[in-house]
PDB file of N, CA and C in Angstrom:
ATOM      1  N   UNK A 416      73.020  88.467  90.731  1.00 86.00           N
ATOM      2  CA  UNK A 416      73.437  89.767  90.252  1.00 86.00           C
ATOM      3  C   UNK A 416      74.947  89.707  89.945  1.00 86.00           C
ATOM      4  N   UNK A 417      75.361  90.151  88.766  1.00 94.00           N
ATOM      5  CA  UNK A 417      76.788  90.121  88.414  1.00 94.00           C
ATOM      6  C   UNK A 417      77.551  91.259  89.095  1.00 94.00           C
ATOM      7  N   UNK A 418      78.858  91.144  89.056  1.00 96.00           N
ATOM      8  CA  UNK A 418      79.726  92.191  89.591  1.00 96.00           C
ATOM      9  C   UNK A 418      79.498  93.485  88.819  1.00 96.00           C
ATOM     10  N   UNK A 419      79.251  94.565  89.523  1.00 96.00           N
ATOM     11  CA  UNK A 419      79.066  95.871  88.894  1.00 96.00           C
ATOM     12  C   UNK A 419      80.442  96.487  88.647  1.00 96.00           C
ATOM     13  N   UNK A 420      80.815  96.630  87.380  1.00 96.00           N
ATOM     14  CA  UNK A 420      82.111  97.225  87.047  1.00 96.00           C
ATOM     15  C   UNK A 420      81.957  98.618  86.429  1.00 96.00           C
ATOM     16  N   UNK A 421      80.720  99.118  86.432  1.00 96.00           N
ATOM     17  CA  UNK A 421      80.473 100.473  85.953  1.00 96.00           C
ATOM     18  C   UNK A 421      80.782 101.451  87.082  1.00 96.00           C
ATOM     19  N   UNK A 422      81.177 102.688  86.744  1.00 96.00           N
ATOM     20  CA  UNK A 422      81.415 103.678  87.802  1.00 96.00           C
ATOM     21  C   UNK A 422      80.189 103.767  88.714  1.00 96.00           C
ATOM     22  N   UNK A 423      80.420 103.675  90.024  1.00 97.00           N
ATOM     23  CA  UNK A 423      79.298 103.606  90.958  1.00 97.00           C
ATOM     24  C   UNK A 423      79.524 104.448  92.209  1.00 97.00           C
ATOM     25  N   UNK A 424      80.643 105.150  92.283  1.00 97.00           N
ATOM     26  CA  UNK A 424      80.902 106.003  93.436  1.00 97.00           C
ATOM     27  C   UNK A 424      80.419 107.412  93.137  1.00 97.00           C
ATOM     28  N   UNK A 425      79.668 107.980  94.062  1.00 97.00           N
ATOM     29  CA  UNK A 425      79.186 109.345  93.872  1.00 97.00           C
ATOM     30  C   UNK A 425      80.352 110.324  93.786  1.00 97.00           C
ATOM     31  N   UNK A 426      81.417 110.037  94.538  1.00 98.00           N
ATOM     32  CA  UNK A 426      82.586 110.921  94.551  1.00 98.00           C
ATOM     33  C   UNK A 426      83.858 110.079  94.612  1.00 98.00           C
ATOM     34  N   UNK A 427      84.333 109.589  93.457  1.00 97.00           N
ATOM     35  CA  UNK A 427      85.520 108.739  93.463  1.00 97.00           C
ATOM     36  C   UNK A 427      86.754 109.444  94.024  1.00 97.00           C
ATOM     37  N   UNK A 428      86.881 110.750  93.800  1.00 98.00           N
ATOM     38  CA  UNK A 428      88.032 111.475  94.335  1.00 98.00           C
ATOM     39  C   UNK A 428      88.005 111.511  95.856  1.00 98.00           C
ATOM     40  N   UNK A 429      86.830 111.683  96.428  1.00 98.00           N
ATOM     41  CA  UNK A 429      86.696 111.678  97.888  1.00 98.00           C
ATOM     42  C   UNK A 429      87.035 110.302  98.453  1.00 98.00           C
ATOM     43  N   UNK A 430      86.590 109.250  97.773  1.00 97.00           N
ATOM     44  CA  UNK A 430      86.938 107.894  98.216  1.00 97.00           C
ATOM     45  C   UNK A 430      88.446 107.703  98.197  1.00 97.00           C
ATOM     46  N   UNK A 431      89.089 108.083  97.093  1.00 97.00           N
ATOM     47  CA  UNK A 431      90.536 107.911  96.968  1.00 97.00           C
ATOM     48  C   UNK A 431      91.263 108.705  98.057  1.00 97.00           C
ATOM     49  N   UNK A 432      90.840 109.935  98.299  1.00 98.00           N
ATOM     50  CA  UNK A 432      91.468 110.758  99.332  1.00 98.00           C
ATOM     51  C   UNK A 432      91.326 110.108 100.705  1.00 98.00           C
ATOM     52  N   UNK A 433      90.144 109.600 101.003  1.00 98.00           N
ATOM     53  CA  UNK A 433      89.913 108.924 102.282  1.00 98.00           C
ATOM     54  C   UNK A 433      90.778 107.678 102.405  1.00 98.00           C
ATOM     55  N   UNK A 434      90.891 106.916 101.333  1.00 97.00           N
ATOM     56  CA  UNK A 434      91.728 105.713 101.346  1.00 97.00           C
ATOM     57  C   UNK A 434      93.186 106.073 101.618  1.00 97.00           C
ATOM     58  N   UNK A 435      93.687 107.094 100.945  1.00 97.00           N
ATOM     59  CA  UNK A 435      95.071 107.523 101.141  1.00 97.00           C
ATOM     60  C   UNK A 435      95.279 108.004 102.570  1.00 97.00           C
ATOM     61  N   UNK A 436      94.356 108.801 103.075  1.00 98.00           N
ATOM     62  CA  UNK A 436      94.471 109.309 104.443  1.00 98.00           C
ATOM     63  C   UNK A 436      94.460 108.183 105.470  1.00 98.00           C
ATOM     64  N   UNK A 437      93.683 107.142 105.202  1.00 98.00           N
ATOM     65  CA  UNK A 437      93.596 106.011 106.120  1.00 98.00           C
ATOM     66  C   UNK A 437      94.933 105.278 106.218  1.00 98.00           C
ATOM     67  N   UNK A 438      95.723 105.319 105.151  1.00 98.00           N
ATOM     68  CA  UNK A 438      97.022 104.644 105.130  1.00 98.00           C
ATOM     69  C   UNK A 438      98.147 105.488 105.729  1.00 98.00           C
ATOM     70  N   UNK A 439      97.899 106.779 105.915  1.00 98.00           N
ATOM     71  CA  UNK A 439      98.959 107.658 106.424  1.00 98.00           C
ATOM     72  C   UNK A 439      99.428 107.209 107.801  1.00 98.00           C
ATOM     73  N   UNK A 440     100.759 107.196 107.968  1.00 98.00           N
ATOM     74  CA  UNK A 440     101.352 106.826 109.247  1.00 98.00           C
ATOM     75  C   UNK A 440     101.504 105.334 109.461  1.00 98.00           C
ATOM     76  N   UNK A 441     101.031 104.524 108.518  1.00 98.00           N
ATOM     77  CA  UNK A 441     101.167 103.071 108.648  1.00 98.00           C
ATOM     78  C   UNK A 441     102.451 102.608 107.971  1.00 98.00           C
ATOM     79  N   UNK A 442     103.044 101.565 108.518  1.00 98.00           N
ATOM     80  CA  UNK A 442     104.175 100.936 107.843  1.00 98.00           C
ATOM     81  C   UNK A 442     103.647 100.199 106.621  1.00 98.00           C
ATOM     82  N   UNK A 443     104.553  99.766 105.750  1.00 98.00           N
ATOM     83  CA  UNK A 443     104.124  98.985 104.583  1.00 98.00           C
ATOM     84  C   UNK A 443     103.368  97.737 105.023  1.00 98.00           C
ATOM     85  N   UNK A 444     103.845  97.090 106.067  1.00 98.00           N
ATOM     86  CA  UNK A 444     103.187  95.879 106.571  1.00 98.00           C
ATOM     87  C   UNK A 444     101.797  96.199 107.120  1.00 98.00           C
ATOM     88  N   UNK A 445     101.691  97.267 107.896  1.00 98.00           N
ATOM     89  CA  UNK A 445     100.386  97.661 108.429  1.00 98.00           C
ATOM     90  C   UNK A 445      99.426  98.047 107.304  1.00 98.00           C
ATOM     91  N   UNK A 446      99.950  98.714 106.296  1.00 98.00           N
ATOM     92  CA  UNK A 446      99.126  99.114 105.157  1.00 98.00           C
ATOM     93  C   UNK A 446      98.591  97.888 104.427  1.00 98.00           C
ATOM     94  N   UNK A 447      99.446  96.897 104.219  1.00 98.00           N
ATOM     95  CA  UNK A 447      99.006  95.654 103.574  1.00 98.00           C
ATOM     96  C   UNK A 447      97.968  94.938 104.431  1.00 98.00           C
ATOM     97  N   UNK A 448      98.174  94.935 105.751  1.00 98.00           N
ATOM     98  CA  UNK A 448      97.206  94.302 106.652  1.00 98.00           C
ATOM     99  C   UNK A 448      95.870  95.043 106.627  1.00 98.00           C
ATOM    100  N   UNK A 449      95.919  96.375 106.566  1.00 98.00           N
ATOM    101  CA  UNK A 449      94.688  97.144 106.494  1.00 98.00           C
ATOM    102  C   UNK A 449      93.941  96.848 105.198  1.00 98.00           C
ATOM    103  N   UNK A 450      94.680  96.755 104.078  1.00 97.00           N
ATOM    104  CA  UNK A 450      94.042  96.414 102.802  1.00 97.00           C
ATOM    105  C   UNK A 450      93.384  95.046 102.883  1.00 97.00           C
ATOM    106  N   UNK A 451      94.066  94.086 103.488  1.00 97.00           N
ATOM    107  CA  UNK A 451      93.499  92.737 103.623  1.00 97.00           C
ATOM    108  C   UNK A 451      92.230  92.779 104.480  1.00 97.00           C
ATOM    109  N   UNK A 452      92.265  93.550 105.572  1.00 98.00           N
ATOM    110  CA  UNK A 452      91.087  93.663 106.432  1.00 98.00           C
ATOM    111  C   UNK A 452      89.928  94.316 105.673  1.00 98.00           C
ATOM    112  N   UNK A 453      90.241  95.320 104.872  1.00 98.00           N
ATOM    113  CA  UNK A 453      89.211  95.990 104.074  1.00 98.00           C
ATOM    114  C   UNK A 453      88.594  95.027 103.065  1.00 98.00           C
ATOM    115  N   UNK A 454      89.428  94.236 102.406  1.00 97.00           N
ATOM    116  CA  UNK A 454      88.921  93.252 101.440  1.00 97.00           C
ATOM    117  C   UNK A 454      87.982  92.273 102.138  1.00 97.00           C
ATOM    118  N   UNK A 455      88.367  91.789 103.310  1.00 98.00           N
ATOM    119  CA  UNK A 455      87.525  90.834 104.029  1.00 98.00           C
ATOM    120  C   UNK A 455      86.200  91.468 104.461  1.00 98.00           C
ATOM    121  N   UNK A 456      86.252  92.706 104.930  1.00 98.00           N
ATOM    122  CA  UNK A 456      85.015  93.394 105.316  1.00 98.00           C
ATOM    123  C   UNK A 456      84.078  93.576 104.123  1.00 98.00           C
ATOM    124  N   UNK A 457      84.646  94.003 102.998  1.00 97.00           N
ATOM    125  CA  UNK A 457      83.806  94.224 101.816  1.00 97.00           C
ATOM    126  C   UNK A 457      83.298  92.904 101.235  1.00 97.00           C
ATOM    127  N   UNK A 458      84.131  91.864 101.269  1.00 98.00           N
ATOM    128  CA  UNK A 458      83.686  90.547 100.794  1.00 98.00           C
ATOM    129  C   UNK A 458      82.527  90.043 101.658  1.00 98.00           C
ATOM    130  N   UNK A 459      82.630  90.249 102.961  1.00 98.00           N
ATOM    131  CA  UNK A 459      81.544  89.857 103.852  1.00 98.00           C
ATOM    132  C   UNK A 459      80.280  90.643 103.530  1.00 98.00           C
ATOM    133  N   UNK A 460      80.435  91.908 103.240  1.00 97.00           N
ATOM    134  CA  UNK A 460      79.285  92.745 102.897  1.00 97.00           C
ATOM    135  C   UNK A 460      78.626  92.255 101.602  1.00 97.00           C
ATOM    136  N   UNK A 461      79.440  91.890 100.615  1.00 97.00           N
ATOM    137  CA  UNK A 461      78.909  91.377  99.341  1.00 97.00           C
ATOM    138  C   UNK A 461      78.212  90.046  99.578  1.00 97.00           C
ATOM    139  N   UNK A 462      78.936  89.124 100.216  1.00 97.00           N
ATOM    140  CA  UNK A 462      78.345  87.864 100.628  1.00 97.00           C
ATOM    141  C   UNK A 462      78.104  86.823  99.542  1.00 97.00           C
ATOM    142  N   UNK A 463      78.283  87.158  98.304  1.00 97.00           N
ATOM    143  CA  UNK A 463      78.009  86.249  97.186  1.00 97.00           C
ATOM    144  C   UNK A 463      79.343  85.771  96.618  1.00 97.00           C
ATOM    145  N   UNK A 464      79.645  84.483  96.797  1.00 97.00           N
ATOM    146  CA  UNK A 464      80.947  83.952  96.379  1.00 97.00           C
ATOM    147  C   UNK A 464      81.188  84.076  94.877  1.00 97.00           C
ATOM    148  N   UNK A 465      80.150  84.011  94.076  1.00 97.00           N
ATOM    149  CA  UNK A 465      80.324  84.154  92.632  1.00 97.00           C
ATOM    150  C   UNK A 465      80.835  85.561  92.299  1.00 97.00           C
ATOM    151  N   UNK A 466      80.247  86.565  92.928  1.00 97.00           N
ATOM    152  CA  UNK A 466      80.679  87.940  92.701  1.00 97.00           C
ATOM    153  C   UNK A 466      82.076  88.156  93.264  1.00 97.00           C
ATOM    154  N   UNK A 467      82.336  87.626  94.437  1.00 98.00           N
ATOM    155  CA  UNK A 467      83.670  87.765  95.049  1.00 98.00           C
ATOM    156  C   UNK A 467      84.723  87.107  94.173  1.00 98.00           C
ATOM    157  N   UNK A 468      84.439  85.920  93.674  1.00 98.00           N
ATOM    158  CA  UNK A 468      85.395  85.223  92.799  1.00 98.00           C
ATOM    159  C   UNK A 468      85.675  86.046  91.544  1.00 98.00           C
ATOM    160  N   UNK A 469      84.633  86.602  90.938  1.00 98.00           N
ATOM    161  CA  UNK A 469      84.798  87.430  89.750  1.00 98.00           C
ATOM    162  C   UNK A 469      85.659  88.655  90.065  1.00 98.00           C
ATOM    163  N   UNK A 470      85.386  89.313  91.183  1.00 97.00           N
ATOM    164  CA  UNK A 470      86.153  90.501  91.571  1.00 97.00           C
ATOM    165  C   UNK A 470      87.622  90.153  91.805  1.00 97.00           C
ATOM    166  N   UNK A 471      87.888  89.053  92.496  1.00 97.00           N
ATOM    167  CA  UNK A 471      89.271  88.636  92.747  1.00 97.00           C
ATOM    168  C   UNK A 471      89.994  88.316  91.444  1.00 97.00           C
ATOM    169  N   UNK A 472      89.323  87.613  90.559  1.00 97.00           N
ATOM    170  CA  UNK A 472      89.940  87.261  89.277  1.00 97.00           C
ATOM    171  C   UNK A 472      90.240  88.516  88.458  1.00 97.00           C
ATOM    172  N   UNK A 473      89.318  89.472  88.428  1.00 97.00           N
ATOM    173  CA  UNK A 473      89.540  90.716  87.686  1.00 97.00           C
ATOM    174  C   UNK A 473      90.683  91.523  88.298  1.00 97.00           C
ATOM    175  N   UNK A 474      90.751  91.567  89.621  1.00 96.00           N
ATOM    176  CA  UNK A 474      91.827  92.304  90.290  1.00 96.00           C
ATOM    177  C   UNK A 474      93.178  91.676  89.981  1.00 96.00           C
ATOM    178  N   UNK A 475      93.241  90.356  89.988  1.00 97.00           N
ATOM    179  CA  UNK A 475      94.497  89.680  89.686  1.00 97.00           C
ATOM    180  C   UNK A 475      94.928  89.943  88.243  1.00 97.00           C
ATOM    181  N   UNK A 476      93.972  89.837  87.308  1.00 97.00           N
ATOM    182  CA  UNK A 476      94.291  90.111  85.894  1.00 97.00           C
ATOM    183  C   UNK A 476      94.762  91.550  85.688  1.00 97.00           C
ATOM    184  N   UNK A 477      94.254  92.458  86.497  1.00 97.00           N
ATOM    185  CA  UNK A 477      94.600  93.873  86.361  1.00 97.00           C
ATOM    186  C   UNK A 477      96.066  94.154  86.689  1.00 97.00           C
ATOM    187  N   UNK A 478      96.701  93.269  87.482  1.00 96.00           N
ATOM    188  CA  UNK A 478      98.103  93.532  87.852  1.00 96.00           C
ATOM    189  C   UNK A 478      99.085  92.637  87.126  1.00 96.00           C
ATOM    190  N   UNK A 479      98.600  91.668  86.369  1.00 94.00           N
ATOM    191  CA  UNK A 479      99.503  90.784  85.637  1.00 94.00           C
ATOM    192  C   UNK A 479      99.870  91.424  84.289  1.00 94.00           C
ATOM    193  N   UNK A 480     101.101  91.176  83.839  1.00 86.00           N
ATOM    194  CA  UNK A 480     101.504  91.758  82.531  1.00 86.00           C
ATOM    195  C   UNK A 480     100.697  91.205  81.375  1.00 86.00           C
TER     196      UNK A 480
END
C-alpha cells in the first residue's frame, strides 16, 4: 500500500489544536524531542519501511528551497 497523501483526518483543525496544546509549556528542546518521539511512534504504527521512507523523503523535500 502506498503512502496516503490525500486528506484523511476527520477533523484536521482538531488535530492541529491538539498538537499545539501538547507542545505548550515545553522548551524548544523538549518540543523537538516530543516531535521525534511522535515520529517514532507513528513509524512503528505504520511498520512498512517503504512507506516510512517515502514519508521521510516527502517531508524533507517539503522544507528544502
